[in-house]
Amino acid sequence: MIKIRDLEYLDAIDTHRHFGRAAEACFVSQPTLSGQIMKLEEHLGLTLVERQTRKVMLTPAGEELVAEARKVLRAANNFEASAKALLDPFSGDLHIGLIPTLAPYLLPHIMKDLNDKLPNIKFYLHEDKTKNLLKSLDDGKLDLIILPWLEEMDKFDRYDLFEEPLVLATSKDHQLSLKEVVSLGELKDYEVLTLEDGHCLRDQALGFCFTAGAKEDHRFQATSLETLRYMVSSNMGITLLPQLATVNHHITNTINYIPFEDPKPNRQISLMLRSGYSRMQCIRAVVSSVKNSMKEVI
Amino acid sequence: MIKIRDLEYLDAIDTHRHFGRAAEACFVSQPTLSGQIMKLEEHLGLTLVERQTRKVMLTPAGEELVAEARKVLRAANNFEASAKALLDPFSGDLHIGLIPTLAPYLLPHIMKDLNDKLPNIKFYLHEDKTKNLLKSLDDGKLDLIILPWLEEMDKFDRYDLFEEPLVLATSKDHQLSLKEVVSLGELKDYEVLTLEDGHCLRDQALGFCFTAGAKEDHRFQATSLETLRYMVSSNMGITLLPQLATVNHHITNTINYIPFEDPKPNRQISLMLRSGYSRMQCIRAVVSSVKNSMKEVI
DNA sequence: TCTTGATCATAGCTAAACTCTATCAATAAT
DNA sequence: ATTATTGATAGAGTTTAGCTATGATCAAGA
């Protein structure tokens, strides 16, 4: 039977493409790792690693098997994590994924209480786009993700945290900037600045805009919310921003944030995890802490 | 780091609830298994096994961990199976799940060609109800399942094999028995014999009957298709049978099988597997063999 | 109550496997 | 041609899984 250690060696070889560094990463000597990899290859009857003098890489068979190997390693990590969680349900590591249009504005509100309520949990934060987060959650790199919920995520378990309204952002000089509130319908015939492709906020904002009869401003696409905000403050156009991104920011005096009338455009921020995830006690504590932190904010 | 062997021991302890027999199943001596389990418990800092003098069982922590352990073992098996498949894609074991209303009537048509085309594959056949098959497929006990496709299975990959019409089965003495073909509408106001709960054929047949205005005969529920057939032959009622179950059977002279006019009631027989399953070459060969075998039959 | 049998734990030993250090061989870079 | 890099090889040491033999415990039955 295969040994888990060998799979770690294979993983490391693929990661580092270098026997010496792979060995170092596994805290063993290079001959040890070389030997075990060779033994593994012999056991399987396959060549997994292509050794050129200055270049190491996996064969196609190796590529395929390292993917399987990582599944085993992940399952083994889950085993040990579950064991730890049984010793103390409120300890261990928690890898949290968040999208870029949420993370920097949400985290300041929730991390303090999380650290207070779960002092023995070590939180690792990963920022990425929705698609990648879902993939990472699915194959076990992440324990949970926090993002705007969409229909297609129904294969995962869902815990709603809060609803975040979108607000209209205009420069102080814009003709809409004097209004106290605005309705979606008033955006008709305006052009709206957007984020670049791949941000789910882009798709959601565009959805609301199209319904309202507004169009996308095709001249620019912003790479981040902060760029987008800067473009608005420079009077290059208007846009929809999530409300959390409008709290306590640093260019208040050149931008107006105008709330929408009902029905407000908003996004449902939810915590998603794999169904069958084992550390539910911990998750419940996270959900309750985040909800608690956010009810004062939004 | 955990060793796979230890997880096998834990699995065996849970399966056999007896150190001696578990050890035997793992082909090691009882002290070896005892020792390794103790070492595992010490490593994790948890008691996994409750040892009473005449009874061995897992603690709640053990129960939880053995579930995780089995995931690791399954991943490890997949690793080795993938490696084997790389050596020869058309060799190894293939665990196939089928439902009871299909297996005995389908297998005689497809197994010969499968064995001819894939002589180095060892086929294991598992007969169970749809719900259990899906569970087993999901957690890796089965490589593929063959069953009537239903909407809710869309999380798995699907390969359609053939459509199987349902036919009306009546005794020779029944008033419908003289017809060459029959329409669903003609079943209106008849009562139809059914299989017991849990068979998907029951739900499908009832669906067609209700649409047609027919009712369920509540006096009996058959435990198998053969019982059902026997009840029909004894003139206790009529029923819908899948067409494959009417080919070459042994009570022909007391039952009439009457095909339906279009639109025929039928079931879509499909092969389902986990998305991302690694042995696709082999699967494609299976699909092609089965389709080939069945195009002459149905 | 005593005996018996079943069952898991312990002790001590063996053999295999993993790992280490030291060194070699091959080759790319200068 | 020389040097540096890098993976493979050799040989020794240490760890550990595994075995057999035996002990300890306790339920069942006489």
XYZ file of C-alpha atoms (C1' of nucleotides) in Angstrom:
656
model
C 0.000 0.000 0.000
C 1.035 3.541 -0.851
C 2.381 5.645 1.996
C 1.196 9.172 2.609
C 4.764 10.369 2.999
C 5.545 9.297 -0.553
C 2.607 11.286 -1.836
C 3.926 14.329 -0.014
C 7.251 13.837 -1.746
C 5.534 13.618 -5.103
C 3.539 16.747 -4.344
C 6.706 18.575 -3.332
C 8.553 17.526 -6.480
C 5.774 18.936 -8.603
C 5.600 22.106 -6.546
C 9.334 22.827 -6.482
C 10.491 21.028 -9.624
C 13.774 20.515 -7.845
C 14.807 17.539 -5.719
C 16.899 19.536 -3.294
C 14.297 22.172 -2.544
C 11.497 19.621 -2.473
C 13.467 17.626 0.079
C 14.039 20.733 2.136
C 10.335 21.515 2.071
C 9.652 18.018 3.382
C 12.395 18.330 6.018
C 14.364 15.358 4.714
C 17.658 14.991 2.889
C 17.762 15.010 -0.875
C 18.877 11.367 -1.201
C 15.966 10.310 0.984
C 13.461 12.026 -1.244
C 15.160 10.795 -4.425
C 15.140 7.265 -3.119
C 11.535 7.270 -2.059
C 10.371 8.749 -5.347
C 12.291 6.070 -7.209
C 10.775 3.422 -5.013
C 7.321 4.813 -5.664
C 7.931 4.771 -9.400
C 9.130 1.191 -9.181
C 6.122 0.167 -7.109
C 3.720 1.695 -9.629
C 5.712 0.575 -12.656
C 5.560 4.109 -14.041
C 8.027 6.928 -14.594
C 6.588 9.919 -12.780
C 9.449 12.407 -12.956
C 11.419 13.595 -15.952
C 14.981 14.283 -14.815
C 16.977 16.562 -17.013
C 20.202 17.886 -15.592
C 18.950 21.390 -14.959
C 15.249 20.783 -15.081
C 12.887 18.500 -13.256
C 9.276 18.050 -14.237
C 6.543 15.467 -14.029
C 5.635 13.142 -16.863
C 2.001 13.171 -18.034
C 1.412 10.130 -15.839
C 3.023 12.000 -12.964
C 0.776 15.002 -13.537
C -2.270 12.828 -13.401
C -1.164 10.986 -10.313
C -0.066 14.060 -8.386
C -3.652 15.279 -8.712
C -4.866 12.040 -7.163
C -2.126 12.239 -4.572
C -3.280 15.670 -3.499
C -6.773 14.372 -2.959
C -5.347 11.781 -0.609
C -3.263 14.377 1.192
C -6.259 16.614 1.581
C -8.362 13.787 2.965
C -5.555 12.959 5.385
C -5.343 16.564 6.509
C -9.074 16.569 7.071
C -8.671 13.469 9.188
C -6.126 15.138 11.409
C -8.088 18.387 11.485
C -11.174 16.481 12.580
C -9.190 14.774 15.283
C -7.932 18.108 16.529
C -11.425 19.540 16.396
C -12.607 16.664 18.580
C -9.982 17.514 21.171
C -11.101 21.123 21.158
C -13.820 22.034 18.663
C -12.791 25.663 18.835
C -9.163 25.326 17.868
C -7.143 24.665 14.760
C -6.796 26.413 11.413
C -9.583 27.938 9.400
C -8.976 28.940 5.800
C -11.502 31.562 4.730
C -12.011 32.694 1.155
C -13.433 36.108 0.308
C -13.921 38.076 -2.886
C -11.902 41.262 -3.497
C -14.969 43.533 -3.514
C -15.867 42.403 -0.021
C -12.761 41.336 1.883
C -11.090 44.682 2.642
C -14.370 46.319 3.670
C -15.803 43.424 5.644
C -12.790 42.109 7.508
C -12.211 45.191 9.697
C -15.737 44.767 11.024
C -15.581 41.075 11.832
C -12.031 39.992 12.654
C -11.819 41.479 16.135
C -14.876 39.673 17.432
C -13.825 36.456 15.678
C -10.456 36.575 17.371
C -12.080 37.349 20.710
C -14.699 34.608 20.485
C -12.388 31.977 18.959
C -8.967 32.754 20.406
C -7.542 29.324 19.584
C -8.515 29.392 15.931
C -5.883 30.601 13.509
C -7.596 32.406 10.655
C -6.051 32.332 7.186
C -7.614 34.765 4.733
C -7.598 34.136 0.989
C -8.768 36.741 -1.474
C -9.805 35.586 -4.930
C -12.593 35.787 -7.461
C -15.777 33.798 -6.987
C -14.970 31.113 -9.531
C -11.615 30.281 -7.965
C -13.024 30.391 -4.462
C -15.677 27.826 -5.351
C -13.045 25.569 -6.875
C -10.790 25.894 -3.847
C -13.671 25.238 -1.487
C -14.692 22.208 -3.466
C -11.332 20.568 -3.409
C -10.686 21.308 0.215
C -8.128 24.081 0.097
C -10.590 26.348 1.882
C -12.802 25.593 4.871
C -15.380 28.242 4.073
C -15.989 31.140 1.740
C -17.889 34.376 2.247
C -19.405 35.929 -0.876
C -22.596 37.127 -2.521
C -24.781 34.111 -2.929
C -25.798 33.024 -6.420
C -28.191 30.335 -7.558
C -25.479 28.154 -9.040
C -23.829 27.630 -5.650
C -26.563 25.355 -4.377
C -24.281 22.350 -4.177
C -22.756 23.923 -1.084
C -24.324 24.538 2.306
C -25.289 28.129 2.871
C -25.536 30.361 5.907
C -26.845 33.850 5.219
C -24.899 36.550 7.029
C -26.440 39.842 5.923
C -27.743 41.738 2.934
C -25.522 44.441 1.594
C -27.248 47.234 -0.355
C -25.556 48.767 -3.349
C -25.439 52.552 -3.397
C -24.936 55.006 -6.204
C -21.544 56.716 -6.240
C -21.211 60.046 -8.025
C -18.740 62.866 -7.912
C -19.828 65.988 -6.055
C -20.135 67.719 -9.408
C -22.497 65.186 -10.947
C -26.084 66.176 -11.648
C -27.412 63.292 -9.503
C -25.205 64.191 -6.564
C -27.644 66.456 -4.819
C -30.337 63.850 -4.333
C -30.963 62.310 -0.895
C -32.161 59.039 -2.363
C -32.398 57.774 -5.900
C -34.442 55.080 -7.638
C -32.996 52.545 -10.038
C -35.253 53.931 -12.745
C -33.481 57.283 -12.594
C -30.334 55.613 -13.951
C -32.066 55.165 -17.308
C -29.846 56.370 -20.139
C -26.852 56.959 -17.879
C -23.647 55.082 -18.556
C -22.188 53.257 -15.588
C -18.545 52.533 -14.845
C -17.780 48.873 -14.135
C -15.162 46.520 -12.827
C -13.248 44.287 -15.212
C -14.512 40.846 -16.178
C -14.482 38.112 -13.573
C -15.714 40.175 -10.640
C -19.136 39.032 -9.601
C -19.960 42.572 -8.520
C -19.596 43.584 -12.144
C -22.217 41.066 -13.237
C -24.585 41.964 -10.450
C -24.273 45.705 -10.916
C -24.744 45.361 -14.670
C -27.801 43.235 -14.042
C -29.428 45.994 -12.024
C -28.369 48.618 -14.540
C -29.728 46.802 -17.563
C -33.046 46.287 -15.805
C -33.121 49.997 -15.092
C -32.280 50.834 -18.686
C -28.780 52.100 -17.954
C -25.788 51.128 -20.068
C -22.226 50.130 -19.434
C -19.570 52.774 -19.968
C -17.265 50.923 -22.340
C -14.438 53.429 -22.237
C -12.867 52.019 -19.078
C -12.990 48.916 -16.938
C -11.599 49.244 -13.445
C -9.322 46.563 -12.030
C -10.397 47.132 -8.449
C -13.048 48.868 -6.428
C -10.549 51.473 -5.326
C -9.690 52.335 -8.930
C -13.370 52.514 -9.663
C -13.925 54.834 -6.755
C -11.069 57.012 -7.894
C -12.563 57.246 -11.368
C -15.868 58.387 -9.880
C -14.168 60.957 -7.687
C -12.420 62.298 -10.811
C -15.853 62.841 -12.306
C -15.323 60.239 -15.032
C -18.721 58.687 -14.404
C -21.042 57.081 -11.900
C -21.163 53.556 -10.569
C -22.790 51.226 -8.074
C -20.738 50.406 -4.998
C -21.441 47.949 -2.201
C -22.336 49.895 0.883
C -19.558 48.471 3.033
C -17.050 50.010 0.642
C -18.429 53.453 1.429
C -17.868 53.331 5.179
C -14.901 55.269 6.555
C -12.982 55.680 3.375
C -10.528 58.406 2.572
C -11.944 60.407 -0.331
C -15.247 61.389 1.210
C -15.126 64.993 0.197
C -15.199 64.385 -3.545
C -17.788 61.599 -3.750
C -21.431 61.363 -2.805
C -22.903 57.988 -1.915
C -26.624 58.020 -2.532
C -28.818 55.199 -1.229
C -31.501 53.701 -3.445
C -35.195 53.696 -2.721
C -36.905 50.340 -2.329
C -36.606 48.019 -4.063
C -32.952 48.481 -3.221
C -30.387 46.686 -5.344
C -28.391 44.514 -2.974
C -26.323 41.373 -2.648
C -26.915 38.530 -0.230
C -23.645 37.928 1.581
C -23.510 34.294 2.660
C -21.069 31.857 4.162
C -20.746 28.689 2.092
C -19.196 25.345 2.952
C -19.046 21.807 1.691
C -22.007 19.762 2.799
C -20.759 17.211 5.267
C -18.013 19.467 6.572
C -17.032 18.122 9.943
C -16.317 21.150 12.123
C -19.812 22.494 12.398
C -19.515 23.722 15.987
C -16.780 26.012 14.883
C -18.721 27.188 11.836
C -21.751 28.007 13.935
C -19.576 30.148 16.170
C -18.195 31.955 13.127
C -21.637 32.585 11.676
C -22.957 33.886 14.955
C -19.940 36.139 15.498
C -20.101 37.633 12.010
C -23.851 38.223 12.167
C -23.406 39.827 15.535
C -20.621 42.106 14.341
C -22.489 43.127 11.224
C -25.879 43.874 12.696
C -24.409 47.059 14.109
C -22.888 48.026 10.790
C -25.552 47.304 8.204
C 1.797 12.090 9.952
C -0.936 9.475 9.950
C -0.257 6.243 8.104
C -2.728 4.719 5.724
C -2.241 1.318 7.275
C -3.446 2.651 10.628
C -6.592 3.948 9.007
C -7.213 0.515 7.544
C -6.914 -0.944 11.022
C -9.390 1.580 12.358
C -11.763 0.786 9.524
C -11.449 -2.928 10.235
C -12.085 -2.461 13.958
C -15.301 -0.635 13.188
C -16.338 -3.203 10.619
C -15.647 -6.297 12.719
C -15.951 -4.890 16.243
C -13.422 -7.499 17.273
C -9.648 -7.120 17.413
C -8.893 -10.684 16.415
C -11.146 -10.754 13.375
C -10.158 -7.236 12.359
C -6.523 -8.282 12.484
C -7.291 -11.347 10.401
C -9.055 -9.193 7.823
C -5.944 -7.011 7.621
C -3.665 -10.054 7.434
C -1.755 -9.146 10.569
C -1.584 -10.593 14.057
C -3.913 -9.350 16.744
C -1.149 -7.769 18.862
C 0.064 -5.832 15.843
C -3.333 -4.339 15.231
C -3.913 -3.669 18.930
C -0.595 -1.939 19.186
C -1.062 0.231 16.142
C -4.539 1.283 17.208
C -3.191 2.228 20.612
C -0.401 4.174 19.008
C -2.899 5.976 16.809
C -5.030 6.868 19.822
C -1.975 8.154 21.629
C -0.899 10.195 18.618
C -4.310 11.815 18.334
C -4.796 12.161 22.075
C -8.227 10.562 21.768
C -9.805 7.284 22.776
C -11.243 5.805 19.606
C -12.211 2.326 20.730
C -14.319 1.263 23.689
C -12.963 -2.035 24.947
C -15.377 -4.037 27.019
C -14.427 -7.617 27.701
C -16.966 -9.156 25.341
C -17.701 -6.166 23.204
C -15.653 -3.750 21.156
C -17.091 -0.608 19.675
C -15.982 2.835 18.624
C -16.400 5.898 20.786
C -18.311 8.849 19.272
C -14.946 10.373 18.379
C -13.960 7.080 16.772
C -17.160 7.002 14.745
C -16.501 10.460 13.436
C -12.899 9.729 12.600
C -13.532 6.400 10.931
C -15.711 8.281 8.459
C -12.817 10.601 7.691
C -10.461 7.639 7.581
C -12.589 5.965 4.943
C -12.417 9.043 2.777
C -8.645 8.836 2.933
C -8.699 5.142 2.112
C -10.967 5.734 -0.829
C -8.736 8.508 -2.154
C -5.747 6.212 -1.761
C -7.518 3.454 -3.661
C -8.319 5.908 -6.408
C -4.664 6.815 -6.560
C -3.632 3.222 -7.072
C -6.463 2.573 -9.485
C -5.397 5.583 -11.541
C -1.846 4.331 -11.570
C -2.998 0.942 -12.781
C -5.179 2.567 -15.401
C -2.142 4.460 -16.668
C -0.240 1.215 -17.100
C -3.139 -0.277 -18.996
C -6.253 1.874 -19.262
C -8.330 -1.197 -19.960
C -7.515 -3.208 -16.884
C -8.402 -3.200 -13.223
C -11.635 -3.468 -11.252
C -14.889 -1.795 -12.143
C -17.696 -1.671 -9.605
C -21.006 -1.198 -11.357
C -24.252 -0.388 -9.587
C -27.636 -1.258 -11.088
C -31.211 -1.120 -9.866
C -33.165 -4.354 -9.264
C -35.745 -3.629 -11.978
C -33.002 -3.426 -14.565
C -30.042 -5.578 -13.569
C -31.335 -9.113 -14.202
C -32.877 -8.157 -17.549
C -30.062 -5.965 -18.813
C -26.980 -7.876 -17.754
C -27.535 -10.940 -19.969
C -27.525 -8.614 -22.965
C -24.382 -6.662 -22.154
C -21.955 -8.747 -20.120
C -20.692 -10.967 -22.905
C -19.596 -8.105 -25.107
C -18.146 -6.240 -22.127
C -16.058 -9.246 -21.206
C -14.972 -9.674 -24.819
C -14.061 -6.026 -25.366
C -12.471 -5.498 -21.946
C -10.984 -8.870 -21.040
C -8.664 -7.444 -18.401
C -11.371 -5.609 -16.506
C -12.900 -7.420 -13.569
C -16.548 -6.419 -13.295
C -18.219 -6.326 -9.897
C -21.977 -5.949 -10.014
C -23.936 -4.338 -7.200
C -27.711 -4.360 -7.138
C -29.452 -1.770 -4.995
C -32.135 0.883 -5.067
C -31.473 4.235 -6.725
C -30.970 6.195 -3.527
C -28.313 3.841 -2.199
C -26.575 3.617 -5.553
C -26.223 7.388 -5.731
C -24.792 7.461 -2.229
C -22.334 4.681 -3.030
C -21.299 6.349 -6.250
C -20.804 9.635 -4.486
C -18.534 8.277 -1.840
C -16.518 6.180 -4.187
C -17.691 2.658 -3.448
C -18.921 2.375 -7.024
C -17.201 3.441 -10.226
C -20.378 3.854 -12.224
C -24.096 3.216 -11.993
C -26.632 2.342 -14.647
C -30.193 3.441 -13.986
C -33.124 5.456 -15.287
C -32.002 9.037 -15.332
C -33.823 11.566 -13.179
C -33.492 15.330 -12.986
C -32.026 15.275 -9.475
C -28.948 13.351 -10.606
C -27.449 16.300 -12.421
C -24.484 16.537 -10.088
C -23.081 13.448 -11.819
C -21.831 13.066 -15.370
C -24.282 11.277 -17.610
C -23.973 9.050 -20.644
C -27.257 8.002 -22.198
C -27.346 4.339 -23.165
C -30.834 3.686 -24.508
C -34.493 4.401 -23.901
C -36.511 1.554 -22.493
C -40.263 1.642 -23.194
C -42.701 0.447 -20.595
C -45.319 -2.009 -21.792
C -48.668 -3.009 -20.377
C -48.782 -6.451 -18.809
C -52.148 -8.200 -18.509
C -53.234 -11.751 -17.989
C -54.598 -13.567 -21.060
C -58.050 -13.345 -19.484
C -58.026 -9.589 -19.053
C -60.316 -7.485 -21.203
C -57.371 -5.415 -22.529
C -55.371 -8.482 -23.475
C -56.632 -8.765 -27.039
C -55.348 -5.376 -28.145
C -52.282 -5.108 -30.387
C -51.326 -1.691 -29.017
C -52.781 0.421 -26.273
C -52.714 4.124 -25.447
C -52.037 5.481 -21.986
C -55.469 7.089 -22.026
C -57.114 3.670 -22.164
C -55.818 2.954 -18.675
C -58.230 5.547 -17.270
C -60.187 4.156 -14.333
C -58.171 0.936 -14.205
C -56.258 0.081 -11.063
C -52.629 -0.758 -11.554
C -50.451 -3.112 -9.496
C -47.201 -1.557 -8.242
C -43.880 -2.347 -6.678
C -43.245 -1.484 -3.050
C -41.886 1.907 -1.989
C -38.306 2.750 -2.843
C -38.248 1.340 -6.357
C -37.891 4.129 -8.849
C -39.927 2.123 -11.342
C -42.842 2.418 -8.935
C -42.659 6.204 -8.979
C -42.237 6.390 -12.723
C -45.045 3.959 -13.508
C -47.366 5.721 -11.083
C -46.480 9.019 -12.712
C -47.619 7.759 -16.104
C -50.737 6.168 -14.599
C -51.850 9.252 -12.742
C -51.430 11.346 -15.857
C -53.568 8.830 -17.688
C -56.200 8.880 -14.951
C -55.461 5.380 -13.687
C -55.193 4.590 -10.009
C -52.925 2.500 -7.838
C -54.238 -0.852 -6.698
C -53.764 -0.522 -2.957
C -54.522 -4.125 -2.097
C -51.005 -5.363 -2.812
C -47.515 -4.025 -3.292
C -45.031 -6.371 -4.926
C -41.515 -6.734 -3.537
C -39.958 -7.517 -6.896
C -40.706 -7.416 -10.591
C -41.018 -11.179 -10.663
C -43.656 -11.143 -7.916
C -45.429 -8.415 -9.807
C -45.350 -10.456 -12.972
C -46.684 -13.465 -11.125
C -49.561 -11.409 -9.747
C -50.442 -10.300 -13.246
C -50.298 -13.824 -14.586
C -52.662 -14.888 -11.769
C -55.118 -12.314 -13.095
C -54.896 -10.156 -9.974
C -54.485 -6.996 -12.010
C -52.513 -5.182 -14.672
C -49.251 -3.308 -14.463
C -46.554 -1.499 -16.414
C -43.339 -3.434 -16.970
C -40.077 -2.306 -18.496
C -39.746 -3.912 -21.890
C -36.466 -5.656 -21.104
C -38.261 -7.621 -18.396
C -40.591 -9.090 -21.017
C -37.934 -10.633 -23.220
C -37.433 -14.408 -22.970
C -39.168 -15.012 -19.709
C -40.793 -18.198 -18.553
C -44.500 -17.467 -18.097
C -45.280 -16.258 -21.591
C -48.384 -18.284 -22.075
C -50.372 -16.635 -19.301
C -49.360 -12.985 -19.849
C -49.790 -10.585 -22.726
C -47.337 -7.729 -23.105
C -48.947 -4.903 -25.024
C -46.850 -2.013 -26.338
C -48.102 1.538 -25.993
C -48.826 3.905 -28.851
C -46.802 7.093 -29.055
C -46.222 8.950 -26.866
C -44.810 5.805 -25.276
C -44.086 5.827 -21.558
C -40.418 5.022 -21.181
C -37.366 5.439 -19.019
C -34.027 6.875 -20.088
C -31.385 4.364 -19.063
C -28.120 6.211 -18.467
C -24.675 5.530 -17.125
C -23.697 7.973 -14.386
C -20.328 8.704 -12.858
C -18.623 11.261 -10.659
C -17.464 14.267 -12.590
C -13.690 14.193 -12.653
C -13.538 10.409 -12.597
C -10.118 9.464 -13.857
C -10.599 6.333 -15.955
C -12.496 7.856 -18.831
C -10.942 5.705 -21.558
C -12.349 2.691 -19.843
C -15.748 4.308 -19.355
C -15.972 5.244 -23.007
C -15.314 1.637 -23.921
C -18.059 0.507 -21.566
C -20.562 3.018 -22.953
C -19.792 2.049 -26.503
C -20.021 -1.672 -25.761
C -23.347 -1.362 -23.955
C -24.874 0.859 -26.620
C -23.689 -1.569 -29.241
C -25.130 -4.576 -27.443
C -28.434 -2.879 -26.816
C -29.123 -1.437 -30.227
C -29.965 -4.954 -31.378
C -32.254 -5.559 -28.439
C -34.295 -2.389 -28.071
C -17.766 -20.137 43.993
C -14.691 -22.045 40.860
C -13.478 -23.137 36.292
C -13.232 -22.333 31.540
C -12.909 -19.882 27.452
C -12.723 -15.768 24.985
C -10.457 -11.594 24.259
C -7.397 -7.755 24.433
C -2.814 -6.077 26.306
C 2.117 -6.692 27.123
C 6.972 -8.202 26.407
C 10.757 -9.157 23.757
C 12.686 -10.011 19.429
C 13.382 -9.634 14.237
C 13.477 -7.745 9.905
C 12.418 -4.290 6.909
C 12.343 0.370 5.614
C 13.399 5.057 6.129
C 16.742 8.284 6.794
C 21.271 10.154 7.198
C 26.187 11.599 5.626
C 29.539 11.265 2.276
C 30.529 10.898 -2.345
C 30.074 10.259 -7.379
C 28.588 11.394 -12.147
C 26.691 14.243 -15.466
C 26.125 18.548 -17.564
C 25.266 23.472 -18.060
C 27.530 27.839 -17.560
C 31.607 30.718 -17.626
C 38.958 23.756 -19.435
C 37.045 24.739 -15.142
C 33.497 25.326 -11.903
C 29.009 24.962 -9.984
C 24.777 22.663 -9.825
C 22.137 18.804 -9.213
C 20.435 14.163 -8.985
C 22.020 9.280 -8.060
C 24.593 5.866 -5.309
C 26.750 3.571 -1.217
C 26.850 2.229 3.313
C 25.556 2.788 8.067
C 22.325 3.861 11.777
C 17.778 4.185 13.714
C 13.061 3.522 13.851
C 9.179 0.808 13.694
C 5.821 -2.577 12.045
C 5.337 -7.005 12.671
C 5.678 -11.694 14.910
C 5.275 -15.303 18.805
C 4.492 -16.283 23.380
C 2.280 -15.056 27.353
C -0.426 -12.447 30.792
C -4.650 -10.258 32.669
C -9.400 -9.666 32.731
C -13.968 -10.948 32.854
C -18.410 -13.271 31.291
C -20.628 -17.673 31.254
C -21.615 -21.954 33.039
C -21.048 -25.992 36.247
